[in-house]
Amino acid sequence: MASFRRLDHGAQWLALFLCLFALKSVSGQARYSIPEEQPEGSFVGNIARDLGIDVKRLVSGNARIVTKGNRQYVDLNRDRGILVVKERIDREELCKKTTPCSFSFEMILANPIQLYRVTVEVTDVNDNAPVFPKEEIVLKIAETAAPGTRYSLETADDPDVGVNDIQKYMFKSSGNFKLEMQTQSDGSQIVEMVLETPLDREKNEEHSLILVASDGGAPQRSGTARIHITVLDANDNAPVCSKQVYKAEVQENSAIGTVVTTVSANDADKGVNGEVTYSFSRVSKEDKQLFDVNAKTGEITVTSKLDYEKLKSHQLNVRASDHGSHSDTCKVFIQIIDVNDNSPVIQLMSFSNTISEDAPLGTTLAVINVHDDDSERNGIVECSINSDLPFKIESSLSGYYTIVTEEELDRESVSEYNITLTVTDQGSPPLSNQKTIQLKVSDINDNSPRFEEPEYIWTIPENNSPLFSIFTVHATDADWGQNARISYFLEEMYINGASLSSFVSVNAESGLISAAKSFDYEQIKKFGFNITARDAGSPPLSSVVSVKILVQDQNDNAPQVLYPVQTGGSLVAEMVPRSADVGYLVTKVVAVDVDSGQNAWLSYKLQKAADRALFEVGSQNGEIRTIRQVTDKDAVKQRLSVIVEDNGQPSRSATVIVNVAVADSFPEVLSEFTDFTHDKEYNDNLTFYLVLALAVVSFLFITCVVVIISVKIYRWRQSRILYHSNLPVIPYYPPRYSDTLGSGTLPHVYNYDTCRTTDSRKSDCKFGRAGSQNVLIMDPSATGTMQRIQSEKNILDEPDSPLEVCFSHTFL
Ligand SMILES: *[C@@H]1O[C@H](CO)[C@@H](O)[C@H](O)[C@H]1NC(C)=O
């Protein structure tokens, strides 16, 4: 209990101050407790009662409240003696966190001064909610954060104290975290967020938690903060192919750069971690050359020419990888679609490039293999050859063909064939191929040599030089090579008993026919033989041609005067009676020419005469006639020189001296000619020798004639042609020929060569020629008459005509 003394007014304040400094002087004190935030006028305490002071004293004592600070929370109701709230008290403002929270003031009474201390304790009222410093807490947490990782959170603040202060924290929705609180030694709290389960950005990139801080007041108050958690990406996801297996088809002729397919893979990671690159993995070297995968887009493109025939499908493994070590592999099956890009190929399995022209039908020339790399229709091939050939194509095994002959071959018409093989497949468009093989037809000796002419007739002038080249026969052979190599041979035979080879020879190589000797037309006019042309084939073939050689006459013989016979010193003379009329035939010069034709066409001319006016010679018949009356003046002896010329080129001639005696009686002549002989100084010896020679010659001649006639008669008996003929051959006596039958001389139009008296001293038995020839034959029914029998038969047809005429002549 306190006792206050009354003090005067001035002194009272002083005293108060004193009291304030010396609380020992406080009369009493009271203590109250009120909750904070009481409205104004709220009752605090009955101080009068509590201090035992009468209310009147309060009034009288002018009781008042003295506070040290500038704020006065409590006021004194003196009349009622109670303390009331003067100003709303905020404990938090007053004491912050200090507990207990109280304030004190003094109540001073005057008269006497009494000082009382009043302490008011302010109790906390839960008037504040916990408040977080930030309403939103932003956190970035890597998704790789391990469970148990702690993240400290800012705590909330609650000005209230005690139970009104923050009592607990909690998450409204926790997610992967839990809260842990620790109270530190100084009483402060640490709130930590602990990762309970791993984060996965790919599942939940953002987490939003609401952290609630609650106090223990009643009613309970709480504050919240939003925790925003962004999960940071980690490269924790492998790319995943959209499909495990891709199937694609591509034509084999696709251009380079064609996109076959596109693979794609997803990576759940974000940003760089989610970037996927594509590459081949475990792909064969070949496939790597054919395809490429775009690292970024996953497009698989063709990079090289595809070939269905090499590989019909490709399997690629594409690895999709991120920048880390994660990857996935997908398979890509690429089916190549066949395109008709392969031409059929022809292969000659066996081929003989020559075939014999006598090959039988069906002979196999070639075996062909045809192949097409494409498949199905693109690989079905047809094979044909050009149709204009004598061959056909046959299919044997599949893909194999044989070319066989279908017609007979003839090298001589077609010696070479170009067989064009055409193969076509059934693709669209179809592809084809061609091959030409050259076939030669080999020769068989099936053609004989053929002469250019069916028969050769050739003329050669007589007196040719030996080895004279007459002409060349030529034969051709349609075959080839040795089969066409021709040699020429003479067919051996005999001509007039002589071997053919003594007449002609033939060059085996060239066919040149040469004379083996000089021919004499007067001996042989023509001859025939055969030439064989033979090829060198095996067996050889040959053909024969007949050759006729005509010997052509040359004017190589001069005319021969048969009459009058020139005897040198003989006294042969023709008598002309002086009474002879004009045109009296004195004599006839008879001459022959063994040549023929023009060469034997004789003409007569008077060359020299004593009296030209008296005689003339018939130029064609050689008749010497008088052309005027003989007179006495004419000499007894007349000597005429007659030239006989043939018509050859150049012409040949002979001269004959004809003595003519113009006299009426022989003695007259004799006397004249005696003179004549005397004039000539005849030598007795010479005359003797001449006579002797004549006798010898005549004897030899007659002997010869007898022998030859005997031989010939023997031969004639065997002759066919004249077997029935009974015409005897008679000697020809030119001087005695009768003039009663016309001219009596042989007209020059006929050849005289029939009668070949070449020389008066020779026997001349010749083979007569039947054609264009005159034969003098004695007709037994008209003896003494000469008949000309002209035979027009061709000697060539009857070369061996045995007609043989033998002449003899005698001298006068
Ligand atoms: C075959 O072909 C060859 C070469 O092309 C040619 O020289 C020849 O004349 C041809 N033969 C035929 C019979 O067409």
Short mmCIF file of C-alpha atoms in Angstrom, two decimals, residues 228-669:
data_model
loop_
_atom_site.label_atom_id
_atom_site.label_comp_id
_atom_site.label_asym_id
_atom_site.label_seq_id
_atom_site.Cartn_x
_atom_site.Cartn_y
_atom_site.Cartn_z
CA HIS A 228 6.50 -22.17 -58.98
CA ILE A 229 8.91 -24.85 -59.98
CA THR A 230 10.23 -25.03 -63.52
CA VAL A 231 11.82 -28.35 -64.28
CA LEU A 232 14.94 -27.87 -66.26
CA ASP A 233 15.40 -30.31 -69.11
CA ALA A 234 18.14 -32.85 -69.07
CA ASN A 235 19.03 -35.07 -71.99
CA ASP A 236 17.47 -37.98 -70.36
CA ASN A 237 15.30 -39.17 -73.20
CA ALA A 238 16.32 -41.19 -76.18
CA PRO A 239 14.79 -40.38 -79.52
CA VAL A 240 12.07 -42.86 -80.42
CA CYS A 241 11.31 -43.77 -83.96
CA SER A 242 7.75 -43.17 -84.97
CA LYS A 243 7.68 -46.60 -86.51
CA GLN A 244 9.97 -49.46 -85.82
CA VAL A 245 9.75 -50.64 -89.40
CA TYR A 246 9.28 -48.52 -92.45
CA LYS A 247 8.33 -50.07 -95.71
CA ALA A 248 8.83 -48.31 -98.98
CA GLU A 249 8.89 -49.12 -102.66
CA VAL A 250 10.94 -47.43 -105.28
CA GLN A 251 11.29 -48.00 -108.98
CA GLU A 252 14.68 -49.10 -110.03
CA ASN A 253 14.96 -46.37 -112.57
CA SER A 254 14.30 -43.66 -110.00
CA ALA A 255 16.35 -40.59 -110.51
CA ILE A 256 19.05 -39.71 -108.10
CA GLY A 257 17.58 -37.64 -105.34
CA THR A 258 14.23 -39.39 -105.32
CA VAL A 259 12.85 -39.51 -101.79
CA VAL A 260 12.11 -43.07 -100.88
CA THR A 261 10.62 -42.49 -97.47
CA THR A 262 11.10 -40.32 -94.46
CA VAL A 263 11.88 -41.71 -91.07
CA SER A 264 11.15 -39.66 -88.04
CA ALA A 265 11.94 -40.03 -84.42
CA ASN A 266 10.75 -38.02 -81.46
CA ASP A 267 12.87 -37.02 -78.56
CA ALA A 268 10.93 -36.05 -75.51
CA ASP A 269 13.71 -33.76 -74.47
CA LYS A 270 13.59 -30.16 -75.16
CA GLY A 271 15.67 -27.89 -77.24
CA VAL A 272 19.06 -29.11 -78.10
CA ASN A 273 18.44 -32.25 -76.12
CA GLY A 274 15.48 -32.96 -78.29
CA GLU A 275 17.21 -32.50 -81.60
CA VAL A 276 17.42 -35.73 -83.47
CA THR A 277 19.90 -36.58 -86.19
CA TYR A 278 19.59 -39.54 -88.47
CA SER A 279 22.26 -41.77 -89.81
CA PHE A 280 22.69 -45.24 -91.15
CA SER A 281 23.80 -47.89 -88.84
CA ARG A 282 25.10 -51.26 -89.78
CA VAL A 283 24.35 -50.68 -93.46
CA SER A 284 26.30 -52.53 -96.08
CA LYS A 285 28.75 -50.63 -98.19
CA GLU A 286 26.61 -51.20 -101.25
CA ASP A 287 23.51 -49.85 -99.63
CA LYS A 288 25.42 -46.86 -98.42
CA GLN A 289 26.26 -46.02 -101.96
CA LEU A 290 22.69 -46.38 -103.06
CA PHE A 291 20.91 -44.47 -100.35
CA ASP A 292 21.45 -41.52 -98.17
CA VAL A 293 19.57 -40.33 -95.16
CA ASN A 294 19.23 -36.68 -94.48
CA ALA A 295 20.63 -36.16 -91.01
CA LYS A 296 18.12 -33.50 -90.15
CA THR A 297 14.95 -34.46 -91.93
CA GLY A 298 15.28 -38.20 -92.00
CA GLU A 299 14.53 -38.30 -95.71
CA ILE A 300 15.98 -41.33 -97.38
CA THR A 301 16.96 -40.55 -100.92
CA VAL A 302 18.39 -42.47 -103.81
CA THR A 303 21.99 -41.54 -104.46
CA SER A 304 22.98 -44.00 -107.11
CA LYS A 305 21.39 -46.06 -109.80
CA LEU A 306 19.31 -48.82 -108.34
CA ASP A 307 19.30 -52.20 -109.93
CA TYR A 308 16.50 -54.58 -109.31
CA GLU A 309 18.50 -57.29 -110.91
CA LYS A 310 21.31 -56.98 -108.43
CA LEU A 311 19.24 -56.72 -105.32
CA LYS A 312 15.49 -56.72 -105.14
CA SER A 313 15.19 -55.27 -101.68
CA HIS A 314 17.30 -53.36 -99.27
CA GLN A 315 17.20 -53.23 -95.54
CA LEU A 316 18.53 -50.14 -93.91
CA ASN A 317 18.93 -49.44 -90.27
CA VAL A 318 18.51 -45.81 -89.46
CA ARG A 319 19.79 -44.59 -86.17
CA ALA A 320 18.10 -41.57 -84.72
CA SER A 321 20.31 -40.00 -82.14
CA ASP A 322 20.25 -36.89 -80.04
CA HIS A 323 23.28 -34.92 -79.18
CA GLY A 324 23.86 -37.05 -76.18
CA SER A 325 24.37 -40.68 -76.18
CA HIS A 326 20.80 -41.66 -76.68
CA SER A 327 19.59 -43.19 -79.87
CA ASP A 328 17.02 -45.42 -81.37
CA THR A 329 17.20 -47.53 -84.49
CA CYS A 330 14.47 -48.17 -86.93
CA LYS A 331 14.44 -50.50 -89.88
CA VAL A 332 13.63 -49.41 -93.38
CA PHE A 333 12.69 -52.05 -95.91
CA ILE A 334 12.97 -50.78 -99.42
CA GLN A 335 11.46 -52.90 -102.13
CA ILE A 336 12.80 -52.19 -105.60
CA ILE A 337 10.14 -52.29 -108.29
CA ASP A 338 11.38 -53.81 -111.47
CA VAL A 339 11.40 -51.59 -114.50
CA ASN A 340 12.06 -52.88 -117.98
CA ASP A 341 15.52 -51.45 -118.07
CA ASN A 342 17.46 -54.39 -119.33
CA SER A 343 17.56 -55.27 -122.97
CA PRO A 344 17.58 -58.92 -123.72
CA VAL A 345 21.06 -60.21 -124.38
CA ILE A 346 21.95 -62.60 -127.16
CA GLN A 347 24.75 -64.98 -126.58
CA LEU A 348 26.03 -67.30 -129.25
CA MET A 349 26.66 -70.58 -127.54
CA SER A 350 27.96 -72.29 -130.61
CA PHE A 351 28.20 -71.09 -134.14
CA SER A 352 30.03 -72.34 -137.16
CA ASN A 353 30.33 -69.50 -139.58
CA THR A 354 30.49 -71.73 -142.58
CA ILE A 355 28.04 -74.29 -143.78
CA SER A 356 28.47 -76.62 -146.64
CA GLU A 357 26.08 -75.97 -149.48
CA ASP A 358 25.03 -79.58 -149.43
CA ALA A 359 24.08 -79.46 -145.77
CA PRO A 360 20.89 -81.46 -145.30
CA LEU A 361 17.70 -79.72 -144.22
CA GLY A 362 17.56 -79.19 -140.51
CA THR A 363 21.28 -78.76 -140.03
CA THR A 364 21.94 -76.72 -136.94
CA LEU A 365 23.96 -73.62 -137.59
CA ALA A 366 23.98 -71.98 -134.24
CA VAL A 367 22.81 -72.39 -130.69
CA ILE A 368 21.79 -69.16 -129.05
CA ASN A 369 21.13 -68.27 -125.50
CA VAL A 370 18.84 -65.34 -124.83
CA HIS A 371 18.71 -63.74 -121.48
CA ASP A 372 16.96 -60.77 -119.94
CA ASP A 373 17.82 -59.61 -116.46
CA ASP A 374 14.42 -58.16 -115.85
CA SER A 375 11.74 -60.19 -114.18
CA GLU A 376 8.26 -61.23 -115.07
CA ARG A 377 6.96 -59.78 -118.31
CA ASN A 378 9.97 -57.56 -118.60
CA GLY A 379 12.10 -60.65 -118.77
CA ILE A 380 10.05 -62.76 -121.17
CA VAL A 381 11.90 -62.74 -124.44
CA GLU A 382 11.01 -63.71 -127.96
CA CYS A 383 13.65 -64.44 -130.53
CA SER A 384 13.32 -64.25 -134.28
CA ILE A 385 15.43 -64.04 -137.39
CA ASN A 386 14.79 -62.17 -140.58
CA SER A 387 12.29 -64.07 -142.64
CA ASP A 388 13.85 -63.87 -146.08
CA LEU A 389 16.43 -66.50 -145.30
CA PRO A 390 16.38 -70.21 -145.84
CA PHE A 391 16.74 -70.69 -142.11
CA LYS A 392 14.34 -70.95 -139.26
CA ILE A 393 14.73 -70.55 -135.57
CA GLU A 394 13.57 -73.17 -133.17
CA SER A 395 13.25 -72.97 -129.44
CA SER A 396 14.79 -75.86 -127.67
CA LEU A 397 15.23 -75.37 -123.97
CA SER A 398 13.80 -72.27 -122.43
CA GLY A 399 16.10 -69.45 -123.31
CA TYR A 400 17.90 -71.53 -125.89
CA TYR A 401 17.29 -71.36 -129.59
CA THR A 402 18.76 -73.16 -132.54
CA ILE A 403 18.97 -71.89 -136.08
CA VAL A 404 18.52 -74.65 -138.59
CA THR A 405 18.44 -74.78 -142.34
CA GLU A 406 15.00 -74.86 -143.83
CA GLU A 407 15.80 -74.90 -147.50
CA GLU A 408 18.59 -76.25 -149.57
CA LEU A 409 21.52 -73.95 -150.06
CA ASP A 410 23.34 -73.13 -153.20
CA ARG A 411 26.59 -71.31 -152.82
CA GLU A 412 26.52 -70.36 -156.44
CA SER A 413 23.34 -68.31 -155.95
CA VAL A 414 23.93 -67.00 -152.44
CA SER A 415 27.32 -67.47 -150.92
CA GLU A 416 26.83 -65.52 -147.76
CA TYR A 417 24.00 -64.82 -145.40
CA ASN A 418 23.64 -62.19 -142.76
CA ILE A 419 21.33 -63.62 -140.18
CA THR A 420 19.92 -60.93 -137.97
CA LEU A 421 18.68 -62.18 -134.65
CA THR A 422 16.14 -59.97 -132.95
CA VAL A 423 15.13 -60.46 -129.36
CA THR A 424 12.32 -58.50 -127.77
CA ASP A 425 10.97 -58.64 -124.26
CA GLN A 426 7.39 -58.06 -123.29
CA GLY A 427 7.90 -55.04 -121.12
CA SER A 428 6.23 -51.80 -121.89
CA PRO A 429 7.78 -50.27 -123.72
CA PRO A 430 9.51 -53.42 -124.89
CA LEU A 431 13.26 -53.49 -125.22
CA SER A 432 14.96 -55.35 -127.95
CA ASN A 433 18.37 -56.25 -129.16
CA GLN A 434 19.86 -57.44 -132.39
CA LYS A 435 22.82 -59.42 -133.45
CA THR A 436 23.91 -60.18 -136.94
CA ILE A 437 25.88 -63.26 -137.66
CA GLN A 438 27.58 -63.80 -140.92
CA LEU A 439 27.32 -67.22 -142.45
CA LYS A 440 29.40 -68.31 -145.37
CA VAL A 441 28.28 -71.14 -147.56
CA SER A 442 31.22 -73.34 -148.34
CA ASP A 443 31.62 -74.71 -151.78
CA ILE A 444 30.96 -78.20 -152.97
CA ASN A 445 32.16 -79.24 -156.37
CA ASP A 446 28.71 -79.37 -157.86
CA ASN A 447 29.29 -77.43 -161.05
CA SER A 448 31.24 -78.68 -164.02
CA PRO A 449 33.36 -76.31 -166.00
CA ARG A 450 31.47 -74.77 -168.88
CA PHE A 451 33.05 -73.69 -172.08
CA GLU A 452 32.03 -70.34 -173.35
CA GLU A 453 31.24 -71.74 -176.75
CA PRO A 454 29.49 -74.98 -177.56
CA GLU A 455 32.09 -75.59 -180.24
CA TYR A 456 35.18 -73.82 -181.39
CA ILE A 457 36.06 -73.38 -185.03
CA TRP A 458 39.23 -71.57 -185.70
CA THR A 459 41.19 -70.83 -188.79
CA ILE A 460 44.94 -70.85 -189.04
CA PRO A 461 46.89 -69.82 -192.10
CA GLU A 462 49.15 -72.51 -193.39
CA ASN A 463 52.88 -72.29 -193.12
CA ASN A 464 52.48 -71.05 -189.62
CA SER A 465 55.46 -71.01 -187.38
CA PRO A 466 55.62 -73.91 -184.99
CA LEU A 467 54.37 -72.92 -181.51
CA PHE A 468 52.05 -70.45 -183.19
CA SER A 469 49.32 -69.51 -180.71
CA ILE A 470 46.09 -70.37 -182.38
CA PHE A 471 43.52 -69.29 -179.86
CA THR A 472 42.44 -69.77 -176.31
CA VAL A 473 39.58 -71.85 -175.12
CA HIS A 474 38.04 -70.72 -171.93
CA ALA A 475 35.76 -72.45 -169.53
CA THR A 476 34.26 -71.13 -166.35
CA ASP A 477 33.25 -72.96 -163.26
CA ALA A 478 30.61 -71.57 -160.93
CA ASP A 479 32.24 -73.23 -157.96
CA TRP A 480 34.88 -71.67 -155.84
CA GLY A 481 38.54 -72.17 -155.18
CA GLN A 482 39.95 -75.53 -156.16
CA ASN A 483 36.51 -76.53 -157.32
CA ALA A 484 36.70 -73.78 -159.88
CA ARG A 485 40.32 -74.19 -160.83
CA ILE A 486 40.23 -75.43 -164.36
CA SER A 487 42.86 -77.29 -166.29
CA TYR A 488 42.64 -78.02 -169.97
CA PHE A 489 43.67 -81.23 -171.60
CA LEU A 490 43.72 -82.56 -175.11
CA GLU A 491 41.79 -85.71 -175.65
CA GLU A 492 44.32 -88.01 -177.20
CA MET A 493 43.51 -89.15 -180.69
CA TYR A 494 45.16 -89.79 -184.01
CA ILE A 495 44.92 -87.72 -187.15
CA ASN A 496 46.03 -89.55 -190.27
CA GLY A 497 47.91 -91.87 -188.06
CA ALA A 498 49.76 -89.17 -186.22
CA SER A 499 49.23 -88.35 -182.61
CA LEU A 500 47.18 -85.23 -181.98
CA SER A 501 49.93 -83.88 -179.82
CA SER A 502 52.13 -83.57 -182.84
CA PHE A 503 49.60 -81.13 -184.25
CA VAL A 504 48.58 -78.98 -181.34
CA SER A 505 49.21 -78.55 -177.67
CA VAL A 506 47.07 -76.86 -175.03
CA ASN A 507 48.31 -74.95 -172.06
CA ALA A 508 46.72 -76.66 -169.11
CA GLU A 509 46.43 -73.42 -167.18
CA SER A 510 45.45 -70.91 -169.78
CA GLY A 511 43.73 -72.99 -172.40
CA LEU A 512 45.95 -71.54 -175.06
CA ILE A 513 46.05 -73.83 -178.04
CA SER A 514 49.32 -73.68 -179.89
CA ALA A 515 50.36 -75.31 -183.08
CA ALA A 516 52.91 -78.03 -182.64
CA LYS A 517 54.12 -77.78 -186.20
CA SER A 518 53.76 -75.81 -189.32
CA PHE A 519 50.64 -76.79 -191.24
CA ASP A 520 50.51 -77.26 -194.95
CA TYR A 521 47.11 -76.65 -196.43
CA GLU A 522 48.00 -78.88 -199.26
CA GLN A 523 48.49 -81.70 -196.82
CA ILE A 524 45.80 -81.09 -194.26
CA LYS A 525 43.00 -78.67 -194.55
CA LYS A 526 41.32 -79.14 -191.24
CA PHE A 527 41.17 -81.36 -188.25
CA GLY A 528 39.10 -81.66 -185.12
CA PHE A 529 39.80 -82.72 -181.61
CA ASN A 530 38.31 -82.46 -178.15
CA ILE A 531 39.48 -80.44 -175.20
CA THR A 532 38.56 -81.42 -171.72
CA ALA A 533 38.23 -78.81 -169.03
CA ARG A 534 38.53 -80.34 -165.62
CA ASP A 535 38.29 -78.63 -162.26
CA ALA A 536 40.39 -79.50 -159.27
CA GLY A 537 37.53 -80.52 -157.05
CA SER A 538 37.27 -83.85 -155.41
CA PRO A 539 35.97 -85.66 -157.25
CA PRO A 540 36.77 -83.50 -160.25
CA LEU A 541 34.15 -82.55 -162.77
CA SER A 542 34.87 -82.00 -166.39
CA SER A 543 33.32 -81.11 -169.67
CA VAL A 544 34.41 -81.54 -173.22
CA VAL A 545 34.28 -79.20 -176.15
CA SER A 546 35.06 -79.98 -179.70
CA VAL A 547 37.51 -77.82 -181.58
CA LYS A 548 37.84 -77.62 -185.31
CA ILE A 549 40.91 -76.12 -186.83
CA LEU A 550 40.69 -75.02 -190.43
CA VAL A 551 43.96 -74.55 -192.22
CA GLN A 552 43.77 -71.60 -194.49
CA ASP A 553 45.36 -71.74 -197.87
CA GLN A 554 48.21 -69.45 -198.70
CA ASN A 555 49.49 -68.77 -202.12
CA ASP A 556 52.58 -70.80 -201.60
CA ASN A 557 52.56 -72.79 -204.80
CA ALA A 558 53.25 -71.41 -208.23
CA PRO A 559 51.22 -72.69 -211.15
CA GLN A 560 52.59 -75.84 -212.72
CA VAL A 561 52.46 -76.16 -216.44
CA LEU A 562 51.44 -79.62 -217.42
CA TYR A 563 51.45 -79.07 -221.14
CA PRO A 564 53.34 -78.43 -223.20
CA VAL A 565 56.01 -80.29 -221.40
CA GLN A 566 59.16 -78.31 -221.17
CA THR A 567 61.96 -80.50 -222.11
CA GLY A 568 64.68 -78.07 -222.69
CA GLY A 569 66.17 -78.97 -226.00
CA SER A 570 63.38 -81.18 -227.26
CA LEU A 571 61.92 -80.56 -230.61
CA VAL A 572 58.37 -80.50 -229.47
CA ALA A 573 56.39 -78.11 -231.61
CA GLU A 574 52.83 -77.55 -232.62
CA MET A 575 52.07 -77.63 -236.24
CA VAL A 576 49.95 -74.95 -237.82
CA PRO A 577 49.07 -75.58 -241.46
CA ARG A 578 49.41 -72.57 -243.58
CA SER A 579 45.85 -73.09 -244.60
CA ALA A 580 44.62 -72.76 -241.06
CA ASP A 581 41.64 -70.54 -240.63
CA VAL A 582 41.42 -67.67 -238.28
CA GLY A 583 40.75 -69.03 -234.81
CA TYR A 584 42.56 -72.25 -235.43
CA LEU A 585 43.36 -73.94 -232.15
CA VAL A 586 47.06 -74.35 -232.13
CA THR A 587 47.38 -75.87 -228.78
CA LYS A 588 46.26 -75.41 -225.18
CA VAL A 589 48.51 -74.54 -222.32
CA VAL A 590 47.42 -76.64 -219.39
CA ALA A 591 48.58 -75.59 -215.96
CA VAL A 592 47.49 -76.40 -212.44
CA ASP A 593 48.00 -74.74 -209.09
CA VAL A 594 47.90 -76.90 -205.99
CA ASP A 595 46.68 -74.01 -203.98
CA SER A 596 43.01 -73.43 -203.79
CA GLY A 597 40.55 -70.69 -204.42
CA GLN A 598 41.93 -67.48 -205.74
CA ASN A 599 45.38 -68.89 -205.26
CA ALA A 600 44.61 -71.46 -207.85
CA TRP A 601 42.68 -69.27 -210.24
CA LEU A 602 44.96 -69.19 -213.24
CA SER A 603 45.16 -66.77 -216.06
CA TYR A 604 47.22 -66.98 -219.21
CA LYS A 605 49.03 -64.27 -221.05
CA LEU A 606 51.22 -64.14 -224.07
CA GLN A 607 54.47 -62.66 -223.00
CA LYS A 608 56.63 -62.80 -225.98
CA ALA A 609 55.87 -63.86 -229.57
CA ALA A 610 57.68 -63.58 -232.88
CA ASP A 611 54.63 -62.31 -234.45
CA ARG A 612 52.16 -60.93 -232.05
CA ALA A 613 49.53 -60.54 -234.64
CA LEU A 614 49.31 -64.23 -235.45
CA PHE A 615 48.49 -65.86 -232.06
CA GLU A 616 46.61 -65.13 -228.99
CA VAL A 617 46.13 -66.97 -225.70
CA GLY A 618 42.76 -67.34 -224.08
CA SER A 619 43.42 -65.64 -220.83
CA GLN A 620 41.24 -68.05 -218.95
CA ASN A 621 41.55 -71.29 -220.78
CA GLY A 622 45.09 -71.10 -222.08
CA GLU A 623 44.04 -71.90 -225.66
CA ILE A 624 46.43 -70.62 -228.28
CA ARG A 625 44.58 -69.74 -231.45
CA THR A 626 45.43 -67.95 -234.64
CA ILE A 627 43.91 -64.59 -235.01
CA ARG A 628 44.56 -64.10 -238.67
CA GLN A 629 45.24 -66.04 -241.84
CA VAL A 630 48.70 -67.46 -242.02
CA THR A 631 50.71 -65.87 -244.77
CA ASP A 632 53.87 -66.81 -246.52
CA LYS A 633 55.67 -64.11 -244.72
CA ASP A 634 55.15 -65.80 -241.42
CA ALA A 635 58.18 -67.70 -240.28
CA VAL A 636 57.99 -71.41 -239.98
CA LYS A 637 59.28 -71.32 -236.46
CA GLN A 638 57.22 -69.40 -234.01
CA ARG A 639 58.30 -69.26 -230.40
CA LEU A 640 55.63 -68.16 -227.97
CA SER A 641 56.20 -67.42 -224.28
CA VAL A 642 53.06 -67.85 -222.18
CA ILE A 643 52.90 -66.68 -218.60
CA VAL A 644 50.54 -68.53 -216.28
CA GLU A 645 49.65 -66.50 -213.23
CA ASP A 646 47.54 -67.37 -210.27
CA ASN A 647 45.30 -64.89 -208.56
CA GLY A 648 46.92 -65.09 -205.11
CA GLN A 649 48.36 -62.28 -203.20
CA PRO A 650 51.12 -61.95 -204.12
CA SER A 651 50.57 -63.80 -207.27
CA ARG A 652 52.87 -66.51 -208.48
CA SER A 653 53.52 -67.35 -212.06
CA ALA A 654 55.13 -69.81 -214.40
CA THR A 655 56.36 -69.33 -217.94
CA VAL A 656 56.06 -71.85 -220.69
CA ILE A 657 57.70 -71.75 -224.13
CA VAL A 658 55.50 -73.02 -226.93
CA ASN A 659 57.17 -73.76 -230.26
CA VAL A 660 54.88 -73.48 -233.20
CA ALA A 661 55.77 -74.63 -236.66
CA VAL A 662 53.92 -73.01 -239.46
CA ALA A 663 54.20 -75.48 -242.23
CA ASP A 664 52.22 -77.68 -244.44
CA SER A 665 54.48 -80.72 -244.31
CA PHE A 666 56.59 -82.39 -241.68
CA PRO A 667 59.84 -82.27 -243.65
CA GLU A 668 59.49 -78.62 -244.01
CA VAL A 669 59.19 -78.42 -240.34
#
